[in-house]
Amino acid sequence: MDNNINEITSNIFDLINKGESEIVEFKESFGEDAIETVSAFANARGGSIFIGIKDSGVICGIQIGTKTIEDIANRIQDATDPRMQPSITFFSEHQKTVIMIKVSQGSGAPISARGRYFRRVGKTNQRMSHEEIMQKMIASTGLSWDTVIDSSSKYEDLDPDRINRFIQTIKKLGRQPIPEQILEQEFLRKIELIRDCVPTRAALLLFAKNTDTYFPSAFLKIGRFRSPTNIVDDREVHGTLFDQLDGAMSWFRERLETKFLITGNPEREVQWEYPLSAIREAVINVLCHRDYTSLAHSQIRLYDDHLEIWNAGGLPCGLTTEMLLTDHDSIPRNRKIAQAFFLSGLIERWGSGTTRMNAELQDAGFPAPKFESQADRFRLFFYRKIPTENYLLKEGLSEREILVISYAKEHGSISNSEYQKITGVSKRTASRELNELKIKDIFIVEGTTGKGTIYRLK
């Protein structure tokens, strides 16, 4: 028993020593803000509130009486809806008492604190948006937005050719047993994409003859950007979600730069500006997890040095951007759309899309993707491959060329005069070697000839 107590105490102090986080909060005393944290933890991953510890992590202690724990429990129950009953204990350190309130992750409807809903983001509590509250309430029923039928539609609004291609793909992959002679309408009913011959929202997004009729903002806007205000090429991709995926990938194949590698095989290997498989995963995530109640359309912005993908709707409660690069639970915003993509072979395993995307980027020598999540928006960033010293040595570059590239990486660019200064060569030699780096596809040239010319890493 003593060993168990010591182990529990050790785990508690490990939490405290790591400081405040998504699952730890410090309070000098118990008040309304602590009750808000109870709501925030319950609506996220759960967590522990330590009463009697300063924000800095210094234990200041708190006075407790015979009914202190009971009073705290009653105040939490009175303020929360549904009523919360977290575990409340206390311990002493250096003759100072600390109260620990352990909050479990809620499994049902969101938990409010005096009529307001919170969720934990980093070290802070944030008010949940109306959309987040509704999504969590819908999820608590075991449903999602896309499972609801659209009473303004009818089965004839669906394209039979698209449905047939979907069924044939599933038969080929074998991810769902399908009787040979089953009618298309019967199969859609079986997988709950229609009810009483009325399409669900998912069915309309997947198979409608005209999706814009029902969801006018559910399209992709794709553009090539030189700067946030300088758009050199843009396209809108409408249609079903399958059409949007195909349209987006066609645009990338047309716009991305390529390099042909001689590998000794009969066919040359194509190296894309970004791995197409990672981009495909990213677009699939956009289509599966988009908040279709939003009036905002999804955006894909291709810059010279990075790729941005904007989507309506932040991460669901219980997921963080850090978790996306590790194995994590699948919490699909649109369950029937995700199921259809899985049956079609577009999703290999639920919840693995972001980790697979990261692995594909890393294998190709690219930096890990970056994620940003707000209440109503999610953004994904891919960054261009940055040549490392080992990579440059393998490419046969000289130590002087590597020195110059390192300078450009640190300062953003390099000019002819800067090249001369750091290498000690003449202006003519600098011009020749900078031009060679441009030919090797490492630098791009900006500005007019002469003093206005600068060289940036491609």
JSON list of N, CA and C in Angstrom, two decimals, residues 155-209:
[
{"chain": "A", "resi": 155, "resn": "TYR", "atom": "N", "xyz": [-34.75, 11.39, -53.92]},
{"chain": "A", "resi": 155, "resn": "TYR", "atom": "CA", "xyz": [-33.75, 10.43, -54.40]},
{"chain": "A", "resi": 155, "resn": "TYR", "atom": "C", "xyz": [-33.34, 10.73, -55.84]},
{"chain": "A", "resi": 156, "resn": "GLU", "atom": "N", "xyz": [-34.24, 11.22, -56.64]},
{"chain": "A", "resi": 156, "resn": "GLU", "atom": "CA", "xyz": [-33.95, 11.50, -58.05]},
{"chain": "A", "resi": 156, "resn": "GLU", "atom": "C", "xyz": [-32.93, 12.62, -58.22]},
{"chain": "A", "resi": 157, "resn": "ASP", "atom": "N", "xyz": [-32.64, 13.37, -57.14]},
{"chain": "A", "resi": 157, "resn": "ASP", "atom": "CA", "xyz": [-31.62, 14.42, -57.22]},
{"chain": "A", "resi": 157, "resn": "ASP", "atom": "C", "xyz": [-30.20, 13.85, -57.24]},
{"chain": "A", "resi": 158, "resn": "LEU", "atom": "N", "xyz": [-30.09, 12.54, -56.95]},
{"chain": "A", "resi": 158, "resn": "LEU", "atom": "CA", "xyz": [-28.78, 11.90, -56.94]},
{"chain": "A", "resi": 158, "resn": "LEU", "atom": "C", "xyz": [-28.45, 11.36, -58.33]},
{"chain": "A", "resi": 159, "resn": "ASP", "atom": "N", "xyz": [-27.15, 11.36, -58.65]},
{"chain": "A", "resi": 159, "resn": "ASP", "atom": "CA", "xyz": [-26.69, 10.90, -59.96]},
{"chain": "A", "resi": 159, "resn": "ASP", "atom": "C", "xyz": [-26.46, 9.39, -59.91]},
{"chain": "A", "resi": 160, "resn": "PRO", "atom": "N", "xyz": [-27.24, 8.61, -60.69]},
{"chain": "A", "resi": 160, "resn": "PRO", "atom": "CA", "xyz": [-27.10, 7.14, -60.63]},
{"chain": "A", "resi": 160, "resn": "PRO", "atom": "C", "xyz": [-25.74, 6.65, -61.09]},
{"chain": "A", "resi": 161, "resn": "ASP", "atom": "N", "xyz": [-25.11, 7.35, -62.03]},
{"chain": "A", "resi": 161, "resn": "ASP", "atom": "CA", "xyz": [-23.78, 6.93, -62.51]},
{"chain": "A", "resi": 161, "resn": "ASP", "atom": "C", "xyz": [-22.74, 7.05, -61.39]},
{"chain": "A", "resi": 162, "resn": "ARG", "atom": "N", "xyz": [-22.81, 8.14, -60.64]},
{"chain": "A", "resi": 162, "resn": "ARG", "atom": "CA", "xyz": [-21.88, 8.32, -59.54]},
{"chain": "A", "resi": 162, "resn": "ARG", "atom": "C", "xyz": [-22.09, 7.24, -58.46]},
{"chain": "A", "resi": 163, "resn": "ILE", "atom": "N", "xyz": [-23.36, 6.96, -58.17]},
{"chain": "A", "resi": 163, "resn": "ILE", "atom": "CA", "xyz": [-23.66, 5.92, -57.18]},
{"chain": "A", "resi": 163, "resn": "ILE", "atom": "C", "xyz": [-23.12, 4.58, -57.65]},
{"chain": "A", "resi": 164, "resn": "ASN", "atom": "N", "xyz": [-23.32, 4.26, -58.92]},
{"chain": "A", "resi": 164, "resn": "ASN", "atom": "CA", "xyz": [-22.87, 2.98, -59.47]},
{"chain": "A", "resi": 164, "resn": "ASN", "atom": "C", "xyz": [-21.35, 2.87, -59.39]},
{"chain": "A", "resi": 165, "resn": "ARG", "atom": "N", "xyz": [-20.63, 3.94, -59.72]},
{"chain": "A", "resi": 165, "resn": "ARG", "atom": "CA", "xyz": [-19.16, 3.90, -59.64]},
{"chain": "A", "resi": 165, "resn": "ARG", "atom": "C", "xyz": [-18.72, 3.67, -58.19]},
{"chain": "A", "resi": 166, "resn": "PHE", "atom": "N", "xyz": [-19.43, 4.29, -57.28]},
{"chain": "A", "resi": 166, "resn": "PHE", "atom": "CA", "xyz": [-19.13, 4.13, -55.84]},
{"chain": "A", "resi": 166, "resn": "PHE", "atom": "C", "xyz": [-19.29, 2.67, -55.43]},
{"chain": "A", "resi": 167, "resn": "ILE", "atom": "N", "xyz": [-20.38, 2.06, -55.82]},
{"chain": "A", "resi": 167, "resn": "ILE", "atom": "CA", "xyz": [-20.65, 0.67, -55.46]},
{"chain": "A", "resi": 167, "resn": "ILE", "atom": "C", "xyz": [-19.63, -0.27, -56.10]},
{"chain": "A", "resi": 168, "resn": "GLN", "atom": "N", "xyz": [-19.29, -0.03, -57.36]},
{"chain": "A", "resi": 168, "resn": "GLN", "atom": "CA", "xyz": [-18.32, -0.89, -58.05]},
{"chain": "A", "resi": 168, "resn": "GLN", "atom": "C", "xyz": [-16.94, -0.79, -57.39]},
{"chain": "A", "resi": 169, "resn": "THR", "atom": "N", "xyz": [-16.58, 0.41, -56.92]},
{"chain": "A", "resi": 169, "resn": "THR", "atom": "CA", "xyz": [-15.30, 0.58, -56.23]},
{"chain": "A", "resi": 169, "resn": "THR", "atom": "C", "xyz": [-15.28, -0.22, -54.94]},
{"chain": "A", "resi": 170, "resn": "ILE", "atom": "N", "xyz": [-16.39, -0.18, -54.20]},
{"chain": "A", "resi": 170, "resn": "ILE", "atom": "CA", "xyz": [-16.46, -0.91, -52.93]},
{"chain": "A", "resi": 170, "resn": "ILE", "atom": "C", "xyz": [-16.38, -2.42, -53.19]},
{"chain": "A", "resi": 171, "resn": "LYS", "atom": "N", "xyz": [-17.06, -2.89, -54.23]},
{"chain": "A", "resi": 171, "resn": "LYS", "atom": "CA", "xyz": [-17.00, -4.32, -54.57]},
{"chain": "A", "resi": 171, "resn": "LYS", "atom": "C", "xyz": [-15.57, -4.73, -54.88]},
{"chain": "A", "resi": 172, "resn": "LYS", "atom": "N", "xyz": [-14.87, -3.89, -55.61]},
{"chain": "A", "resi": 172, "resn": "LYS", "atom": "CA", "xyz": [-13.49, -4.21, -55.99]},
{"chain": "A", "resi": 172, "resn": "LYS", "atom": "C", "xyz": [-12.57, -4.26, -54.78]},
{"chain": "A", "resi": 173, "resn": "LEU", "atom": "N", "xyz": [-12.76, -3.31, -53.84]},
{"chain": "A", "resi": 173, "resn": "LEU", "atom": "CA", "xyz": [-11.89, -3.25, -52.66]},
{"chain": "A", "resi": 173, "resn": "LEU", "atom": "C", "xyz": [-12.31, -4.25, -51.58]},
{"chain": "A", "resi": 174, "resn": "GLY", "atom": "N", "xyz": [-13.60, -4.59, -51.56]},
{"chain": "A", "resi": 174, "resn": "GLY", "atom": "CA", "xyz": [-14.08, -5.58, -50.59]},
{"chain": "A", "resi": 174, "resn": "GLY", "atom": "C", "xyz": [-14.17, -5.08, -49.16]},
{"chain": "A", "resi": 175, "resn": "ARG", "atom": "N", "xyz": [-14.31, -3.75, -48.98]},
{"chain": "A", "resi": 175, "resn": "ARG", "atom": "CA", "xyz": [-14.38, -3.23, -47.62]},
{"chain": "A", "resi": 175, "resn": "ARG", "atom": "C", "xyz": [-15.79, -3.31, -47.02]},
{"chain": "A", "resi": 176, "resn": "GLN", "atom": "N", "xyz": [-16.77, -3.66, -47.84]},
{"chain": "A", "resi": 176, "resn": "GLN", "atom": "CA", "xyz": [-18.14, -3.85, -47.35]},
{"chain": "A", "resi": 176, "resn": "GLN", "atom": "C", "xyz": [-18.74, -4.94, -48.22]},
{"chain": "A", "resi": 177, "resn": "PRO", "atom": "N", "xyz": [-19.26, -6.02, -47.62]},
{"chain": "A", "resi": 177, "resn": "PRO", "atom": "CA", "xyz": [-19.89, -7.06, -48.44]},
{"chain": "A", "resi": 177, "resn": "PRO", "atom": "C", "xyz": [-21.14, -6.52, -49.13]},
{"chain": "A", "resi": 178, "resn": "ILE", "atom": "N", "xyz": [-21.23, -6.74, -50.43]},
{"chain": "A", "resi": 178, "resn": "ILE", "atom": "CA", "xyz": [-22.37, -6.26, -51.21]},
{"chain": "A", "resi": 178, "resn": "ILE", "atom": "C", "xyz": [-22.94, -7.41, -52.02]},
{"chain": "A", "resi": 179, "resn": "PRO", "atom": "N", "xyz": [-24.22, -7.77, -51.83]},
{"chain": "A", "resi": 179, "resn": "PRO", "atom": "CA", "xyz": [-24.84, -8.81, -52.67]},
{"chain": "A", "resi": 179, "resn": "PRO", "atom": "C", "xyz": [-24.76, -8.41, -54.14]},
{"chain": "A", "resi": 180, "resn": "GLU", "atom": "N", "xyz": [-24.53, -9.38, -55.00]},
{"chain": "A", "resi": 180, "resn": "GLU", "atom": "CA", "xyz": [-24.30, -9.11, -56.41]},
{"chain": "A", "resi": 180, "resn": "GLU", "atom": "C", "xyz": [-25.46, -8.38, -57.06]},
{"chain": "A", "resi": 181, "resn": "GLN", "atom": "N", "xyz": [-26.69, -8.71, -56.69]},
{"chain": "A", "resi": 181, "resn": "GLN", "atom": "CA", "xyz": [-27.86, -8.15, -57.36]},
{"chain": "A", "resi": 181, "resn": "GLN", "atom": "C", "xyz": [-28.54, -7.03, -56.58]},
{"chain": "A", "resi": 182, "resn": "ILE", "atom": "N", "xyz": [-27.90, -6.46, -55.57]},
{"chain": "A", "resi": 182, "resn": "ILE", "atom": "CA", "xyz": [-28.56, -5.45, -54.76]},
{"chain": "A", "resi": 182, "resn": "ILE", "atom": "C", "xyz": [-28.82, -4.17, -55.56]},
{"chain": "A", "resi": 183, "resn": "LEU", "atom": "N", "xyz": [-29.97, -3.55, -55.33]},
{"chain": "A", "resi": 183, "resn": "LEU", "atom": "CA", "xyz": [-30.30, -2.30, -56.00]},
{"chain": "A", "resi": 183, "resn": "LEU", "atom": "C", "xyz": [-29.51, -1.16, -55.36]},
{"chain": "A", "resi": 184, "resn": "GLU", "atom": "N", "xyz": [-29.16, -0.16, -56.18]},
{"chain": "A", "resi": 184, "resn": "GLU", "atom": "CA", "xyz": [-28.38, 0.97, -55.69]},
{"chain": "A", "resi": 184, "resn": "GLU", "atom": "C", "xyz": [-29.08, 1.66, -54.52]},
{"chain": "A", "resi": 185, "resn": "GLN", "atom": "N", "xyz": [-30.38, 1.86, -54.66]},
{"chain": "A", "resi": 185, "resn": "GLN", "atom": "CA", "xyz": [-31.14, 2.54, -53.61]},
{"chain": "A", "resi": 185, "resn": "GLN", "atom": "C", "xyz": [-31.13, 1.73, -52.32]},
{"chain": "A", "resi": 186, "resn": "GLU", "atom": "N", "xyz": [-31.22, 0.41, -52.44]},
{"chain": "A", "resi": 186, "resn": "GLU", "atom": "CA", "xyz": [-31.22, -0.45, -51.27]},
{"chain": "A", "resi": 186, "resn": "GLU", "atom": "C", "xyz": [-29.87, -0.40, -50.57]},
{"chain": "A", "resi": 187, "resn": "PHE", "atom": "N", "xyz": [-28.78, -0.34, -51.35]},
{"chain": "A", "resi": 187, "resn": "PHE", "atom": "CA", "xyz": [-27.46, -0.28, -50.73]},
{"chain": "A", "resi": 187, "resn": "PHE", "atom": "C", "xyz": [-27.25, 1.04, -49.98]},
{"chain": "A", "resi": 188, "resn": "LEU", "atom": "N", "xyz": [-27.69, 2.15, -50.57]},
{"chain": "A", "resi": 188, "resn": "LEU", "atom": "CA", "xyz": [-27.56, 3.44, -49.89]},
{"chain": "A", "resi": 188, "resn": "LEU", "atom": "C", "xyz": [-28.39, 3.47, -48.61]},
{"chain": "A", "resi": 189, "resn": "ARG", "atom": "N", "xyz": [-29.53, 2.79, -48.64]},
{"chain": "A", "resi": 189, "resn": "ARG", "atom": "CA", "xyz": [-30.34, 2.70, -47.41]},
{"chain": "A", "resi": 189, "resn": "ARG", "atom": "C", "xyz": [-29.61, 1.86, -46.36]},
{"chain": "A", "resi": 190, "resn": "LYS", "atom": "N", "xyz": [-28.96, 0.79, -46.82]},
{"chain": "A", "resi": 190, "resn": "LYS", "atom": "CA", "xyz": [-28.27, -0.11, -45.90]},
{"chain": "A", "resi": 190, "resn": "LYS", "atom": "C", "xyz": [-27.12, 0.60, -45.17]},
{"chain": "A", "resi": 191, "resn": "ILE", "atom": "N", "xyz": [-26.41, 1.47, -45.88]},
{"chain": "A", "resi": 191, "resn": "ILE", "atom": "CA", "xyz": [-25.29, 2.18, -45.22]},
{"chain": "A", "resi": 191, "resn": "ILE", "atom": "C", "xyz": [-25.73, 3.56, -44.72]},
{"chain": "A", "resi": 192, "resn": "GLU", "atom": "N", "xyz": [-27.05, 3.76, -44.66]},
{"chain": "A", "resi": 192, "resn": "GLU", "atom": "CA", "xyz": [-27.68, 4.92, -44.01]},
{"chain": "A", "resi": 192, "resn": "GLU", "atom": "C", "xyz": [-27.33, 6.25, -44.69]},
{"chain": "A", "resi": 193, "resn": "LEU", "atom": "N", "xyz": [-27.23, 6.23, -46.01]},
{"chain": "A", "resi": 193, "resn": "LEU", "atom": "CA", "xyz": [-27.06, 7.47, -46.76]},
{"chain": "A", "resi": 193, "resn": "LEU", "atom": "C", "xyz": [-28.40, 8.01, -47.25]},
{"chain": "A", "resi": 194, "resn": "ILE", "atom": "N", "xyz": [-29.43, 7.19, -47.21]},
{"chain": "A", "resi": 194, "resn": "ILE", "atom": "CA", "xyz": [-30.79, 7.66, -47.46]},
{"chain": "A", "resi": 194, "resn": "ILE", "atom": "C", "xyz": [-31.70, 7.02, -46.41]},
{"chain": "A", "resi": 195, "resn": "ARG", "atom": "N", "xyz": [-32.83, 7.69, -46.13]},
{"chain": "A", "resi": 195, "resn": "ARG", "atom": "CA", "xyz": [-33.85, 7.16, -45.24]},
{"chain": "A", "resi": 195, "resn": "ARG", "atom": "C", "xyz": [-35.21, 7.47, -45.83]},
{"chain": "A", "resi": 196, "resn": "ASP", "atom": "N", "xyz": [-36.03, 6.42, -45.98]},
{"chain": "A", "resi": 196, "resn": "ASP", "atom": "CA", "xyz": [-37.37, 6.59, -46.58]},
{"chain": "A", "resi": 196, "resn": "ASP", "atom": "C", "xyz": [-37.26, 7.28, -47.94]},
{"chain": "A", "resi": 197, "resn": "CYS", "atom": "N", "xyz": [-36.26, 6.88, -48.71]},
{"chain": "A", "resi": 197, "resn": "CYS", "atom": "CA", "xyz": [-36.02, 7.39, -50.07]},
{"chain": "A", "resi": 197, "resn": "CYS", "atom": "C", "xyz": [-35.62, 8.87, -50.11]},
{"chain": "A", "resi": 198, "resn": "VAL", "atom": "N", "xyz": [-35.28, 9.44, -48.96]},
{"chain": "A", "resi": 198, "resn": "VAL", "atom": "CA", "xyz": [-34.85, 10.84, -48.89]},
{"chain": "A", "resi": 198, "resn": "VAL", "atom": "C", "xyz": [-33.34, 10.86, -48.60]},
{"chain": "A", "resi": 199, "resn": "PRO", "atom": "N", "xyz": [-32.56, 11.59, -49.42]},
{"chain": "A", "resi": 199, "resn": "PRO", "atom": "CA", "xyz": [-31.11, 11.61, -49.21]},
{"chain": "A", "resi": 199, "resn": "PRO", "atom": "C", "xyz": [-30.72, 12.34, -47.92]},
{"chain": "A", "resi": 200, "resn": "THR", "atom": "N", "xyz": [-29.67, 11.85, -47.29]},
{"chain": "A", "resi": 200, "resn": "THR", "atom": "CA", "xyz": [-29.06, 12.58, -46.19]},
{"chain": "A", "resi": 200, "resn": "THR", "atom": "C", "xyz": [-28.16, 13.68, -46.78]},
{"chain": "A", "resi": 201, "resn": "ARG", "atom": "N", "xyz": [-27.70, 14.56, -45.93]},
{"chain": "A", "resi": 201, "resn": "ARG", "atom": "CA", "xyz": [-26.78, 15.60, -46.40]},
{"chain": "A", "resi": 201, "resn": "ARG", "atom": "C", "xyz": [-25.52, 14.98, -46.98]},
{"chain": "A", "resi": 202, "resn": "ALA", "atom": "N", "xyz": [-25.06, 13.89, -46.36]},
{"chain": "A", "resi": 202, "resn": "ALA", "atom": "CA", "xyz": [-23.87, 13.21, -46.88]},
{"chain": "A", "resi": 202, "resn": "ALA", "atom": "C", "xyz": [-24.10, 12.70, -48.29]},
{"chain": "A", "resi": 203, "resn": "ALA", "atom": "N", "xyz": [-25.27, 12.09, -48.53]},
{"chain": "A", "resi": 203, "resn": "ALA", "atom": "CA", "xyz": [-25.57, 11.56, -49.87]},
{"chain": "A", "resi": 203, "resn": "ALA", "atom": "C", "xyz": [-25.58, 12.67, -50.91]},
{"chain": "A", "resi": 204, "resn": "LEU", "atom": "N", "xyz": [-26.12, 13.83, -50.55]},
{"chain": "A", "resi": 204, "resn": "LEU", "atom": "CA", "xyz": [-26.16, 14.96, -51.50]},
{"chain": "A", "resi": 204, "resn": "LEU", "atom": "C", "xyz": [-24.75, 15.46, -51.80]},
{"chain": "A", "resi": 205, "resn": "LEU", "atom": "N", "xyz": [-23.89, 15.53, -50.79]},
{"chain": "A", "resi": 205, "resn": "LEU", "atom": "CA", "xyz": [-22.52, 16.00, -51.02]},
{"chain": "A", "resi": 205, "resn": "LEU", "atom": "C", "xyz": [-21.72, 14.99, -51.83]},
{"chain": "A", "resi": 206, "resn": "LEU", "atom": "N", "xyz": [-22.07, 13.71, -51.72]},
{"chain": "A", "resi": 206, "resn": "LEU", "atom": "CA", "xyz": [-21.32, 12.67, -52.41]},
{"chain": "A", "resi": 206, "resn": "LEU", "atom": "C", "xyz": [-21.83, 12.38, -53.81]},
{"chain": "A", "resi": 207, "resn": "PHE", "atom": "N", "xyz": [-23.16, 12.51, -54.02]},
{"chain": "A", "resi": 207, "resn": "PHE", "atom": "CA", "xyz": [-23.73, 12.01, -55.27]},
{"chain": "A", "resi": 207, "resn": "PHE", "atom": "C", "xyz": [-24.69, 12.96, -55.99]},
{"chain": "A", "resi": 208, "resn": "ALA", "atom": "N", "xyz": [-24.97, 14.14, -55.45]},
{"chain": "A", "resi": 208, "resn": "ALA", "atom": "CA", "xyz": [-25.99, 15.01, -56.06]},
{"chain": "A", "resi": 208, "resn": "ALA", "atom": "C", "xyz": [-25.60, 15.43, -57.47]},
{"chain": "A", "resi": 209, "resn": "LYS", "atom": "N", "xyz": [-26.62, 15.57, -58.31]},
{"chain": "A", "resi": 209, "resn": "LYS", "atom": "CA", "xyz": [-26.37, 16.07, -59.67]},
{"chain": "A", "resi": 209, "resn": "LYS", "atom": "C", "xyz": [-25.88, 17.51, -59.63]}
]
